[in-house]
PDB file of C-alpha atoms in Angstrom:
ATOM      1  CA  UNK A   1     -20.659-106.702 -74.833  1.00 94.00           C
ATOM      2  CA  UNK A   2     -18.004-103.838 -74.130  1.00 97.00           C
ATOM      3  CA  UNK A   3     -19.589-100.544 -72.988  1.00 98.00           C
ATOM      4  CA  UNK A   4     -17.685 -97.348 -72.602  1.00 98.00           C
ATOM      5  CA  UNK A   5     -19.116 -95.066 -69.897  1.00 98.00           C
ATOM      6  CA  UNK A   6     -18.895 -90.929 -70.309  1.00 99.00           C
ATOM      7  CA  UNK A   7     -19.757 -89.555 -67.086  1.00 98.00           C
ATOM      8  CA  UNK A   8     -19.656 -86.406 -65.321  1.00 98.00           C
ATOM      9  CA  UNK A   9     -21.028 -87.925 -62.280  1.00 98.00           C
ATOM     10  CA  UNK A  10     -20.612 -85.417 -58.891  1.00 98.00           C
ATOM     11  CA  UNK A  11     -22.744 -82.891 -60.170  1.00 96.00           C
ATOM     12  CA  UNK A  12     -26.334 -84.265 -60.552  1.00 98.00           C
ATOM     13  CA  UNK A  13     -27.056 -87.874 -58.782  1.00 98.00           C
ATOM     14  CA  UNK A  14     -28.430 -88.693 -61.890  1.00 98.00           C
ATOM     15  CA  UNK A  15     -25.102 -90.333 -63.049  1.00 98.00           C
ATOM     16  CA  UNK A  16     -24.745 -92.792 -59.959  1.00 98.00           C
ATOM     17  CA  UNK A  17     -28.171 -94.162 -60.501  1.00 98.00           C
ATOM     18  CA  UNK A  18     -26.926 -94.858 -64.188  1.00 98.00           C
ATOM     19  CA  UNK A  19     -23.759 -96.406 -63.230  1.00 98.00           C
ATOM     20  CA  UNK A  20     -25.435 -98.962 -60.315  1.00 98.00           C
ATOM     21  CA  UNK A  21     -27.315-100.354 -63.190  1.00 97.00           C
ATOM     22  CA  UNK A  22     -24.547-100.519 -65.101  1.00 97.00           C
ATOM     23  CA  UNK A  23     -22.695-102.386 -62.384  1.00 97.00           C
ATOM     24  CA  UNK A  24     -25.861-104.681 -61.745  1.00 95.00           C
ATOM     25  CA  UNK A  25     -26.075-105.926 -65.874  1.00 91.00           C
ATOM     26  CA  UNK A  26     -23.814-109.542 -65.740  1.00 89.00           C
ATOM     27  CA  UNK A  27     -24.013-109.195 -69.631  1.00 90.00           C
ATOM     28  CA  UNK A  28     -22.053-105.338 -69.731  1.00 94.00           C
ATOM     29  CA  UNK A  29     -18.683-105.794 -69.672  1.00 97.00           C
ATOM     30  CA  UNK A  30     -17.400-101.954 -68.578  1.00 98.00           C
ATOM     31  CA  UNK A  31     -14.399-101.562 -70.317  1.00 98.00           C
ATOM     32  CA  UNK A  32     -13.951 -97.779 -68.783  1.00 98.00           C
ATOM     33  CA  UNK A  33     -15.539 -95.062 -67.114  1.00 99.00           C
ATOM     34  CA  UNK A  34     -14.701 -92.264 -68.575  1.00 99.00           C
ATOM     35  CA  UNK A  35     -15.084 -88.634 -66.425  1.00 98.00           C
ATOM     36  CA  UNK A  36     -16.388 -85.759 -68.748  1.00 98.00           C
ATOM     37  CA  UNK A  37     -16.673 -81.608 -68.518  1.00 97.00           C
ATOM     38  CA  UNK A  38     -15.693 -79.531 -66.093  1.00 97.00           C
ATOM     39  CA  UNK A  39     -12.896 -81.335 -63.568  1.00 98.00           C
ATOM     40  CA  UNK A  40     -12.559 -84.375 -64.660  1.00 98.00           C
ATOM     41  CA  UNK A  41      -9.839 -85.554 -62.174  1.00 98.00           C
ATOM     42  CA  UNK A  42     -12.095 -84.530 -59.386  1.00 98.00           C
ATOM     43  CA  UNK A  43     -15.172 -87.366 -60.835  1.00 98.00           C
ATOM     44  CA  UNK A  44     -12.346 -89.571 -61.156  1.00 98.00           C
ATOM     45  CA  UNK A  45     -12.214 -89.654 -57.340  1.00 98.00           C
ATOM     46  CA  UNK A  46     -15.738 -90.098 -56.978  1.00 98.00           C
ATOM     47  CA  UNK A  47     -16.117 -92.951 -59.786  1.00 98.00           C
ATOM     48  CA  UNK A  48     -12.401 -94.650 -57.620  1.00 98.00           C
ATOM     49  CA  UNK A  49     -14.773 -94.483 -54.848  1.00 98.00           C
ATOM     50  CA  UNK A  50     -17.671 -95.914 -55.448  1.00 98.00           C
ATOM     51  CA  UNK A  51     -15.911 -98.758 -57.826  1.00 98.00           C
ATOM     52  CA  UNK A  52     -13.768 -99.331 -54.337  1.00 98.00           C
ATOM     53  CA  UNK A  53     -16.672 -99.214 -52.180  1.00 98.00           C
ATOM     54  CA  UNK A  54     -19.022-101.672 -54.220  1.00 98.00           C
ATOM     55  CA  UNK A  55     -16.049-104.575 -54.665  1.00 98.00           C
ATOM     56  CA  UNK A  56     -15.289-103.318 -58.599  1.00 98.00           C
ATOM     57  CA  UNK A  57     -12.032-102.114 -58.233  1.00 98.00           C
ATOM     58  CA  UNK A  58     -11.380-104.031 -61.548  1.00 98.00           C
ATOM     59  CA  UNK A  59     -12.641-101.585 -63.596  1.00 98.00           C
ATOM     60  CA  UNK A  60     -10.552 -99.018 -65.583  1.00 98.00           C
ATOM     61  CA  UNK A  61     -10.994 -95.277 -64.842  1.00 99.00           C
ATOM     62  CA  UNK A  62     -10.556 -92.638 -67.450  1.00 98.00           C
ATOM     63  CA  UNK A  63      -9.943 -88.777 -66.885  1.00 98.00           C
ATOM     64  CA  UNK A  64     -11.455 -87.307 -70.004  1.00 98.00           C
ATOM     65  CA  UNK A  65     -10.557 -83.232 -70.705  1.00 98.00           C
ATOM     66  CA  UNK A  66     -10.288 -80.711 -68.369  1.00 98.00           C
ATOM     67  CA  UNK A  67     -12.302 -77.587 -68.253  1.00 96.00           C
ATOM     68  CA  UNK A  68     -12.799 -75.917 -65.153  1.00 97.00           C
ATOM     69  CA  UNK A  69     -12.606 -76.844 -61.484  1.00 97.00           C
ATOM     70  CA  UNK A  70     -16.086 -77.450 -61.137  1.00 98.00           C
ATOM     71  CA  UNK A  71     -17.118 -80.537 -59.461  1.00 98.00           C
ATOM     72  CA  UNK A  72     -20.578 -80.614 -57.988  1.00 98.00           C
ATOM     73  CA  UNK A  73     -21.781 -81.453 -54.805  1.00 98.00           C
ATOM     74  CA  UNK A  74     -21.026 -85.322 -54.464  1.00 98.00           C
ATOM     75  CA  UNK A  75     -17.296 -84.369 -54.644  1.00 98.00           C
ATOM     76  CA  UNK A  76     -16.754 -84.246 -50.604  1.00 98.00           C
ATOM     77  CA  UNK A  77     -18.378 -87.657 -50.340  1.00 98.00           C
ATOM     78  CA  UNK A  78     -15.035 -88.573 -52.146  1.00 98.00           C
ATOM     79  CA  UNK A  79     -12.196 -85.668 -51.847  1.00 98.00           C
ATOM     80  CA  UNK A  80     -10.288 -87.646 -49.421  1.00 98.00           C
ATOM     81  CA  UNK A  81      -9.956 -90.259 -51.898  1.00 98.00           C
ATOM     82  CA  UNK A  82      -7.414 -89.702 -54.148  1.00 97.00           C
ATOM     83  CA  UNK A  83      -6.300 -91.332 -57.504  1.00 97.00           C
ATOM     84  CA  UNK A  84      -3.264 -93.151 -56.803  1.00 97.00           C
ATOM     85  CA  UNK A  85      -5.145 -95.075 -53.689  1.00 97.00           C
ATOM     86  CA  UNK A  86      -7.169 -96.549 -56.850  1.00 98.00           C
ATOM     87  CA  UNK A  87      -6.261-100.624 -57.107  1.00 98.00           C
ATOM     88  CA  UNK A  88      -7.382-100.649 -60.311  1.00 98.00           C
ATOM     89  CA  UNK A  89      -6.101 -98.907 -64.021  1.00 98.00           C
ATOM     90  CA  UNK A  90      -6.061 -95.431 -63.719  1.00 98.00           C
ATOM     91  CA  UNK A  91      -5.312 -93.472 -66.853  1.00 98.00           C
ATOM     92  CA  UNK A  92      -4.777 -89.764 -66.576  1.00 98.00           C
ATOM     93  CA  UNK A  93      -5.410 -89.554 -70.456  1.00 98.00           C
ATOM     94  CA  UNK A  94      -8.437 -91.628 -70.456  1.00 98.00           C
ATOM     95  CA  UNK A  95      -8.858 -90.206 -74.374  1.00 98.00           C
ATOM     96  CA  UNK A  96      -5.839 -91.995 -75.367  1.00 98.00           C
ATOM     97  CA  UNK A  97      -6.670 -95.139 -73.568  1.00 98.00           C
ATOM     98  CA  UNK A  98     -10.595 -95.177 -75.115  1.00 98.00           C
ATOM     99  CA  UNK A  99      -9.227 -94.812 -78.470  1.00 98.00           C
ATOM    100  CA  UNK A 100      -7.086 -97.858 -77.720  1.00 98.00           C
ATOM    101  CA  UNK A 101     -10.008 -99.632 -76.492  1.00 98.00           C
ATOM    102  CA  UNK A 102     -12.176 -98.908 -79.520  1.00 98.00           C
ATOM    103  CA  UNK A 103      -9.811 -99.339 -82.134  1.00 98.00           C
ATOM    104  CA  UNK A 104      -8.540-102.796 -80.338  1.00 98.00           C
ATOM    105  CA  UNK A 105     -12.173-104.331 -79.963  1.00 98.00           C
ATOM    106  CA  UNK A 106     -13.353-107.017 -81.990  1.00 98.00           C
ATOM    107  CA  UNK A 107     -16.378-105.836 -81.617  1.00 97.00           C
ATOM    108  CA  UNK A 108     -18.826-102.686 -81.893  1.00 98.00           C
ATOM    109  CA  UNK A 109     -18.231-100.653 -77.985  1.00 98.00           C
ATOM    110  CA  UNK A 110     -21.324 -99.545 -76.713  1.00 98.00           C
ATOM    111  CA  UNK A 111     -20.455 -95.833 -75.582  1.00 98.00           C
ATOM    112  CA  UNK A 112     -23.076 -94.887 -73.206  1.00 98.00           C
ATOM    113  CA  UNK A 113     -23.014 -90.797 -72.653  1.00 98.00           C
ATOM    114  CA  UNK A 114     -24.240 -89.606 -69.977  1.00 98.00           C
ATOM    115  CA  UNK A 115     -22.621 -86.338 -70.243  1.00 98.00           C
ATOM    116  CA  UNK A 116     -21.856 -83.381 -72.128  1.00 98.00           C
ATOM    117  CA  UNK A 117     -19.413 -84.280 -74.902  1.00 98.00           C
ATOM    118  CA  UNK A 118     -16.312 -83.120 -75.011  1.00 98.00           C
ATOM    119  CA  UNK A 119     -14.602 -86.487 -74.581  1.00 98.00           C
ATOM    120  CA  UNK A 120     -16.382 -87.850 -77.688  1.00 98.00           C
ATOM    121  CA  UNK A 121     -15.372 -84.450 -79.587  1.00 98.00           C
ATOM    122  CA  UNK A 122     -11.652 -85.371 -78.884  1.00 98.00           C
ATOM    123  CA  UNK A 123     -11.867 -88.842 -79.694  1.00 98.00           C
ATOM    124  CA  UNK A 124     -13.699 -88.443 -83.037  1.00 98.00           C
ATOM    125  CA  UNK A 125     -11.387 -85.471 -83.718  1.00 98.00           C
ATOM    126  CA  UNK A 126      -8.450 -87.632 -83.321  1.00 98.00           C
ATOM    127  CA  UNK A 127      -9.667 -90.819 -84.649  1.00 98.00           C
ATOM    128  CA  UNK A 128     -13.001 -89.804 -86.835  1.00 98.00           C
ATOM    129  CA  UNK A 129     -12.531 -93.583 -88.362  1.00 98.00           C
ATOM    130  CA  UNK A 130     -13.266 -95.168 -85.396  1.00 98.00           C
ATOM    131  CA  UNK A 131     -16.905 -94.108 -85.579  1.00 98.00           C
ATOM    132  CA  UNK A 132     -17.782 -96.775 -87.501  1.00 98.00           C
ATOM    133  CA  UNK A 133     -16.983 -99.035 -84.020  1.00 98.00           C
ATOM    134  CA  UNK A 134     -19.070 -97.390 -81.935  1.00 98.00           C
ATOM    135  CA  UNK A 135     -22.821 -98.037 -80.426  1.00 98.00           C
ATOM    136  CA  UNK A 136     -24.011 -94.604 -79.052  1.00 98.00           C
ATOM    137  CA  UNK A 137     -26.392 -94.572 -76.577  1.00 98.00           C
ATOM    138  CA  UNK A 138     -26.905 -91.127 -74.726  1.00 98.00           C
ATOM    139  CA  UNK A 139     -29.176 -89.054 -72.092  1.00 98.00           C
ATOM    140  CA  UNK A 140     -29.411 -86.271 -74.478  1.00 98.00           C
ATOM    141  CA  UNK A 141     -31.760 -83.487 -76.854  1.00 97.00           C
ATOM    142  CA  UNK A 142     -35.155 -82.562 -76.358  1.00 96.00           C
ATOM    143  CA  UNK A 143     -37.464 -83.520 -79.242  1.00 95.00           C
ATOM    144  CA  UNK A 144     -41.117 -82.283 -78.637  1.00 93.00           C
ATOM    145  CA  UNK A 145     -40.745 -81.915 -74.568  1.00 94.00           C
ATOM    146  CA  UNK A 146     -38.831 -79.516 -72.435  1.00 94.00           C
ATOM    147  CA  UNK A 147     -37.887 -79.330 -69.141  1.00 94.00           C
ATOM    148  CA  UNK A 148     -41.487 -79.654 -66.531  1.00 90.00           C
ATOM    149  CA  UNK A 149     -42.990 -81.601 -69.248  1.00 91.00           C
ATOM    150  CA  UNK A 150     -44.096 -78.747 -71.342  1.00 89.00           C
ATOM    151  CA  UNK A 151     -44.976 -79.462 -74.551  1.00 89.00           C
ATOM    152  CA  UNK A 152     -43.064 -77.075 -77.388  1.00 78.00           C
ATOM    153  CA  UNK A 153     -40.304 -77.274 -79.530  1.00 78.00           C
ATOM    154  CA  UNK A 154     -37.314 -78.809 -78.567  1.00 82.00           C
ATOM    155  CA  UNK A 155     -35.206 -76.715 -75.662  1.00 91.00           C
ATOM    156  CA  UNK A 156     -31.442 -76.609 -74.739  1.00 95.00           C
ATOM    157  CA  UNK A 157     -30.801 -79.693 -73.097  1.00 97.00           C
ATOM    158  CA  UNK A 158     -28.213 -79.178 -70.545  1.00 97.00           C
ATOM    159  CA  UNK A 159     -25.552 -81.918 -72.144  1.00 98.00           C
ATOM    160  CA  UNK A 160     -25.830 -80.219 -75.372  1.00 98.00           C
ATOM    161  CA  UNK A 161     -26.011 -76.790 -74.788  1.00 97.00           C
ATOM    162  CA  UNK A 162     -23.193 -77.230 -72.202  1.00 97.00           C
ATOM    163  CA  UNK A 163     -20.975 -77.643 -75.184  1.00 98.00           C
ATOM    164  CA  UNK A 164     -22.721 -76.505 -78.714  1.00 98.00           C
ATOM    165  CA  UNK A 165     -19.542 -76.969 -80.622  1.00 98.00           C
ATOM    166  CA  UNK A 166     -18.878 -80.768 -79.434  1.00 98.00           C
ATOM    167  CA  UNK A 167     -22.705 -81.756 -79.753  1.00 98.00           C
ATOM    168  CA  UNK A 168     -22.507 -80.446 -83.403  1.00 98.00           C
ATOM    169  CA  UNK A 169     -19.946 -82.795 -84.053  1.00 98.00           C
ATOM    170  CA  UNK A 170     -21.258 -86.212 -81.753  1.00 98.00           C
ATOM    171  CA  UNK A 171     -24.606 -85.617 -83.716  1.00 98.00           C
ATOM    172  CA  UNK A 172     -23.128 -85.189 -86.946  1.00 98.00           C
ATOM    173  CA  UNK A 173     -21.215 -88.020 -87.149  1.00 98.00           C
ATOM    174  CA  UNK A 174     -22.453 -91.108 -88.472  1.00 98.00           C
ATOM    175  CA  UNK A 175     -21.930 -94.411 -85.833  1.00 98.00           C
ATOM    176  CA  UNK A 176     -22.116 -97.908 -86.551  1.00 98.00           C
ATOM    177  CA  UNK A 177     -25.773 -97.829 -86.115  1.00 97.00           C
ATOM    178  CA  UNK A 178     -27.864 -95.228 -85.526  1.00 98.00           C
ATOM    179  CA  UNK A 179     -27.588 -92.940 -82.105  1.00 98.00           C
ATOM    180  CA  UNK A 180     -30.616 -94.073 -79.533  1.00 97.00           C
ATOM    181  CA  UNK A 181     -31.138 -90.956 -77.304  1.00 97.00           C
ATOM    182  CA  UNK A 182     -33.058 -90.564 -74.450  1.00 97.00           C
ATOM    183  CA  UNK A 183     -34.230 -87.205 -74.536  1.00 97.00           C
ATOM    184  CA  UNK A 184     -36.625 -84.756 -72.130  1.00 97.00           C
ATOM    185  CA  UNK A 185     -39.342 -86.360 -73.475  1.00 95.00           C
ATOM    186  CA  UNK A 186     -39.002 -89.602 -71.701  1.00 95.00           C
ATOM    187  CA  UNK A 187     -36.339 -88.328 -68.812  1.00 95.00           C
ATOM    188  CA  UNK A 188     -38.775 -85.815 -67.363  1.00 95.00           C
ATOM    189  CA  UNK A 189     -40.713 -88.621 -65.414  1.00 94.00           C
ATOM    190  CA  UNK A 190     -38.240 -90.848 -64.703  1.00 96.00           C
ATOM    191  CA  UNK A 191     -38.628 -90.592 -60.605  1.00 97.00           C
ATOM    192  CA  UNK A 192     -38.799 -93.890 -58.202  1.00 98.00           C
ATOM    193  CA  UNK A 193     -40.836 -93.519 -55.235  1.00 98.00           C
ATOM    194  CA  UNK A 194     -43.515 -95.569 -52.962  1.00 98.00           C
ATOM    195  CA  UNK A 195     -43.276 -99.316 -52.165  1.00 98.00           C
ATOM    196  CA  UNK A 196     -40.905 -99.603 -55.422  1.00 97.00           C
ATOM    197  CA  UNK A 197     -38.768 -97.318 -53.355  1.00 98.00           C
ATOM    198  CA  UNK A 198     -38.723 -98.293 -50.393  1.00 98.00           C
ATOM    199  CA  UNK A 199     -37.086-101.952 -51.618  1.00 98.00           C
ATOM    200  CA  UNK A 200     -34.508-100.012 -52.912  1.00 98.00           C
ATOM    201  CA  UNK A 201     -34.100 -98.346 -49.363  1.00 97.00           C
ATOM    202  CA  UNK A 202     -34.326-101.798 -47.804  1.00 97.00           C
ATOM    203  CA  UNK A 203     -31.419-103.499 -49.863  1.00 98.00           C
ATOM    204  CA  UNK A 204     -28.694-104.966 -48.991  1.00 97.00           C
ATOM    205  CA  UNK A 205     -26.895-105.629 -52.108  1.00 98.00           C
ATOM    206  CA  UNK A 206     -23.642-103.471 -51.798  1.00 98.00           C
ATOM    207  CA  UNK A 207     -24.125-101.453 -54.600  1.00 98.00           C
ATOM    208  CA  UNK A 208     -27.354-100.267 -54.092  1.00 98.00           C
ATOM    209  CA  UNK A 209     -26.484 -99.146 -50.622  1.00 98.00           C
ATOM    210  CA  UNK A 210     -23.668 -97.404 -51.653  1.00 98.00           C
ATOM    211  CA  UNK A 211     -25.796 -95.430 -54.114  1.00 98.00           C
ATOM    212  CA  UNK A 212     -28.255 -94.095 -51.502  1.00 98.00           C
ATOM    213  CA  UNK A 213     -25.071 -93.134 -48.955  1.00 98.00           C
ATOM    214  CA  UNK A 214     -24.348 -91.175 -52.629  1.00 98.00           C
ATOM    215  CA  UNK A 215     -27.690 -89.855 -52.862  1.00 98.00           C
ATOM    216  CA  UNK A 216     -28.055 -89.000 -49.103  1.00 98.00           C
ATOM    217  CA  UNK A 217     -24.938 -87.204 -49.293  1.00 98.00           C
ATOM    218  CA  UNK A 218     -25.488 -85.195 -52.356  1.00 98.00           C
ATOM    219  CA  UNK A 219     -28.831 -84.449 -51.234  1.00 98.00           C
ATOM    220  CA  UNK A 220     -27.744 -82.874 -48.001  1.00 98.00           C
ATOM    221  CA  UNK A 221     -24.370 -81.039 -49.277  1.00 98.00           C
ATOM    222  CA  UNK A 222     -25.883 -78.791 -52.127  1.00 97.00           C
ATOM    223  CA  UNK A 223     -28.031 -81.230 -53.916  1.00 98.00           C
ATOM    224  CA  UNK A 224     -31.839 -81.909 -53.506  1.00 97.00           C
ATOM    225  CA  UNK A 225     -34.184 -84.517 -53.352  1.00 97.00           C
ATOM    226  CA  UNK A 226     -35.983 -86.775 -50.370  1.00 98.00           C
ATOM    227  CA  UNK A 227     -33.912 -89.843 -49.921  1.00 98.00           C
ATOM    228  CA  UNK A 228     -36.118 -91.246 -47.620  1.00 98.00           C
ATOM    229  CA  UNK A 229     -38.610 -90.679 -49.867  1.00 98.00           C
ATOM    230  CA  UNK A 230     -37.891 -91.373 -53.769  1.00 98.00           C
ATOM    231  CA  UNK A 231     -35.635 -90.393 -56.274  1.00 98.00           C
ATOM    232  CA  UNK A 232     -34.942 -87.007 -58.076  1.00 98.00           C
ATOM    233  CA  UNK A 233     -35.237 -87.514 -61.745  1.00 97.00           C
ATOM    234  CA  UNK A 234     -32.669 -90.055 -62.466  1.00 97.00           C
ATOM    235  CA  UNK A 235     -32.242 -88.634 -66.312  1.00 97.00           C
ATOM    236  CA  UNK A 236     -29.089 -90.531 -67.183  1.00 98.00           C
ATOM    237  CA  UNK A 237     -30.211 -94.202 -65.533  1.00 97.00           C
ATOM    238  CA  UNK A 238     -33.500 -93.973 -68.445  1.00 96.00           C
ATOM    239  CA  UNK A 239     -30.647 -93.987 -70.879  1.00 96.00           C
ATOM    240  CA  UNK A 240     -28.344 -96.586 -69.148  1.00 96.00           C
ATOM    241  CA  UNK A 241     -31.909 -98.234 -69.947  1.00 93.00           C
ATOM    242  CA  UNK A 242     -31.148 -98.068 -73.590  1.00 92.00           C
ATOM    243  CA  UNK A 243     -28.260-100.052 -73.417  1.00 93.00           C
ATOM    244  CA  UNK A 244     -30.657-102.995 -73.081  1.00 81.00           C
ATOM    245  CA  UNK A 245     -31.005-105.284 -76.052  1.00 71.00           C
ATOM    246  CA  UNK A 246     -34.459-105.166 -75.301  1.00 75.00           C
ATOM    247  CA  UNK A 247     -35.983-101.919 -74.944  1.00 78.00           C
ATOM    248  CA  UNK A 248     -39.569-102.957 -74.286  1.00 82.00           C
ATOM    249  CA  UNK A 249     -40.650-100.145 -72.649  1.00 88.00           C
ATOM    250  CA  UNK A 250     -39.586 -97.119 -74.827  1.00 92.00           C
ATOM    251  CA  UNK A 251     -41.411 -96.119 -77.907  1.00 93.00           C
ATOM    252  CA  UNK A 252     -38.301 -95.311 -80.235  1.00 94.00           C
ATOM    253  CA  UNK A 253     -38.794 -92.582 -83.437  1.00 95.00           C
ATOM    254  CA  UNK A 254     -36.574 -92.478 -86.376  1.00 97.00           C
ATOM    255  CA  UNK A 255     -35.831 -88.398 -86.668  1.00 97.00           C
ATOM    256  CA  UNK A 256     -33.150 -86.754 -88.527  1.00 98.00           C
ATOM    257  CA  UNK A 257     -31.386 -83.904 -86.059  1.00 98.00           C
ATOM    258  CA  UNK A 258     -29.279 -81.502 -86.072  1.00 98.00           C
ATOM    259  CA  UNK A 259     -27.914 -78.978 -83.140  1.00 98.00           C
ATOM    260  CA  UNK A 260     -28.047 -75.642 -84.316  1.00 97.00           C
ATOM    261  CA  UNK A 261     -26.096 -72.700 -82.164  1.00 97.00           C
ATOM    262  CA  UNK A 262     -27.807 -72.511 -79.101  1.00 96.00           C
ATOM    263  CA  UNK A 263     -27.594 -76.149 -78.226  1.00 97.00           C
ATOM    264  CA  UNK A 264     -31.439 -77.317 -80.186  1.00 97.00           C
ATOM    265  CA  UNK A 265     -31.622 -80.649 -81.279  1.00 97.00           C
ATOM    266  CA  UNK A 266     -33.897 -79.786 -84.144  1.00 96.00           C
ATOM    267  CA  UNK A 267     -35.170 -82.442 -86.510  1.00 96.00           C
ATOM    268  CA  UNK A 268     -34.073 -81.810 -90.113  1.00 96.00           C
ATOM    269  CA  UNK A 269     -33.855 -83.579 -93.149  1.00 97.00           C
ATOM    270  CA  UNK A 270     -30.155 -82.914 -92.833  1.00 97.00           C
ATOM    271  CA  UNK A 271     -29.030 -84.788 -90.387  1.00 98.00           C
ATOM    272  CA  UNK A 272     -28.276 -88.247 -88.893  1.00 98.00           C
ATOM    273  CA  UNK A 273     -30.645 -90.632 -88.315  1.00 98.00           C
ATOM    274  CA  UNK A 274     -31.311 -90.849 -84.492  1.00 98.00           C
ATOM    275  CA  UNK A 275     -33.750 -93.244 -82.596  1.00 97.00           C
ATOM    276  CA  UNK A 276     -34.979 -90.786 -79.882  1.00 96.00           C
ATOM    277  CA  UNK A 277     -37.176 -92.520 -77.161  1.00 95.00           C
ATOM    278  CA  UNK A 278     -39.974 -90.183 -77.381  1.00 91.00           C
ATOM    279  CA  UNK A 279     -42.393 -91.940 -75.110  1.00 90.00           C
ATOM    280  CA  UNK A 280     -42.808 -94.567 -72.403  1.00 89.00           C
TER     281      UNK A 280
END
């Protein structure tokens, strides 16, 4: 099935995680990563990397809008590598070229967001029909967990609240079936560590390698975490989860939500139906 990916990987190693299981599924057929918020260009580089690096060179690469110069601290792992070394397609208006994808497919895309939205806010500003084509799966909202596990009303999730205006729209619009989120409430525990971690450590598969040079770079240049150790929590690889058919382990709720002006997802009787994973 065609998948769209909307990263802003470089800033949390959260987004790596997601895309080496995206790279490991033989049934996802990545029709673009797309780099979201801040410096898009500068992800680019990273996601030409690590596509290089792991053999997948194949794959298109996307710059979604530009914001800021921001990066994050995975950026240095890659700064040397620039754009045009990419073997692969490289589109500098990777906007443009999603729409094309979308609106070409004979089939629904899976867009998996793993990032605050302003790509998807240009895209369904430009083309609002092509909703209708797309399978939304995102890391996103809080519904009755916050950040630490607290139990309370929903908080400002950091890829909503990073852009209020954009999240209004992605949450208003209605897809071809309804947006699965994973939210706090599942994402807050999602950290690998023990024997289960240590195979990952001992791998030799080419992609998972390359992810822990990521992580043990990030880690040590501004990031966190214990490499040797286990994971930080890998938020956007529980919703790279979601793009499975079968999502065994999730408990999924039907709420109606809305984003208000500081960036809640609130549940309301008003808005689009949304199957939040809510528990494990």
């Amino acid at each position: 099935f065609p998948v769209i990916i909307d990263t802003d990987i470089g800033q949390d190693i959260d987004d790596s995680w997601a895309l080496a299981l995206s790279l490991k599924r033989p049934d996802m057929d990545i029709k673009m990563v797309l780099t979201a918020a801040h410096n898009p260009s500068g992800r680019a580089q990273i996601v030409a990397k690590y596509l290089t690096e792991v053999g997948r060179d194949d794959i298109p690469i996307g710059v979604g809008v530009y914001q800021d110069s921001y990066v994050g601290p995975l950026y240095d792992w890659a700064k040397n590598f620039t754009l045009s070394e990419y073997k692969g397609p490289m589109f500098t208006d990777g906007i443009s070229e999603a729409i094309k994808i979308i609106d070409a497919s004979p089939e629904p895309v899976v867009i998996l967001e793993i990032a605050p939205v302003p790509n998807m806010k240009a895209i369904l500003t430009k083309r609002p029909d092509l909703a209708s084509k797309m399978i939304v799966k995102a890391m996103s909202g809080s519904i009755n967990i916050c950040y630490g596990g607290k139990k309370a009303p929903p908080c400002e999730e950091y890829n909503v609240k990073e852009d209020v205006p954009a999240s209004q729209l992605f949450y208003a619009t209605k897809y071809k079936e309804p947006m699965v989120t994973s939210p706090i409430d599942i994402g807050y525990i999602a950290v690998i560590g023990g024997d289960m971690y240590q195979k990952i450590l001992q791998s030799t598969d080419i992609i998972t390698k390359t992810l822990i040079e990521c992580y043990t770079f990030w880690a040590a240049n501004g990031g966190h975490g214990s490499p040797k150790t286990h994971t930080t929590t890998i938020w956007d690889a529980t919703a790279a989860y979601l793009v499975y058919s079968n999502m065994s382990f999730v408990e999924l709720t039907d709420v109606q939500i809305v984003v208000d002006d500081k960036g809640e997802t609130l549940v309301n009787s008003t808005g689009q139906h949304v199957l939040a994973a809510e528990s494990w």
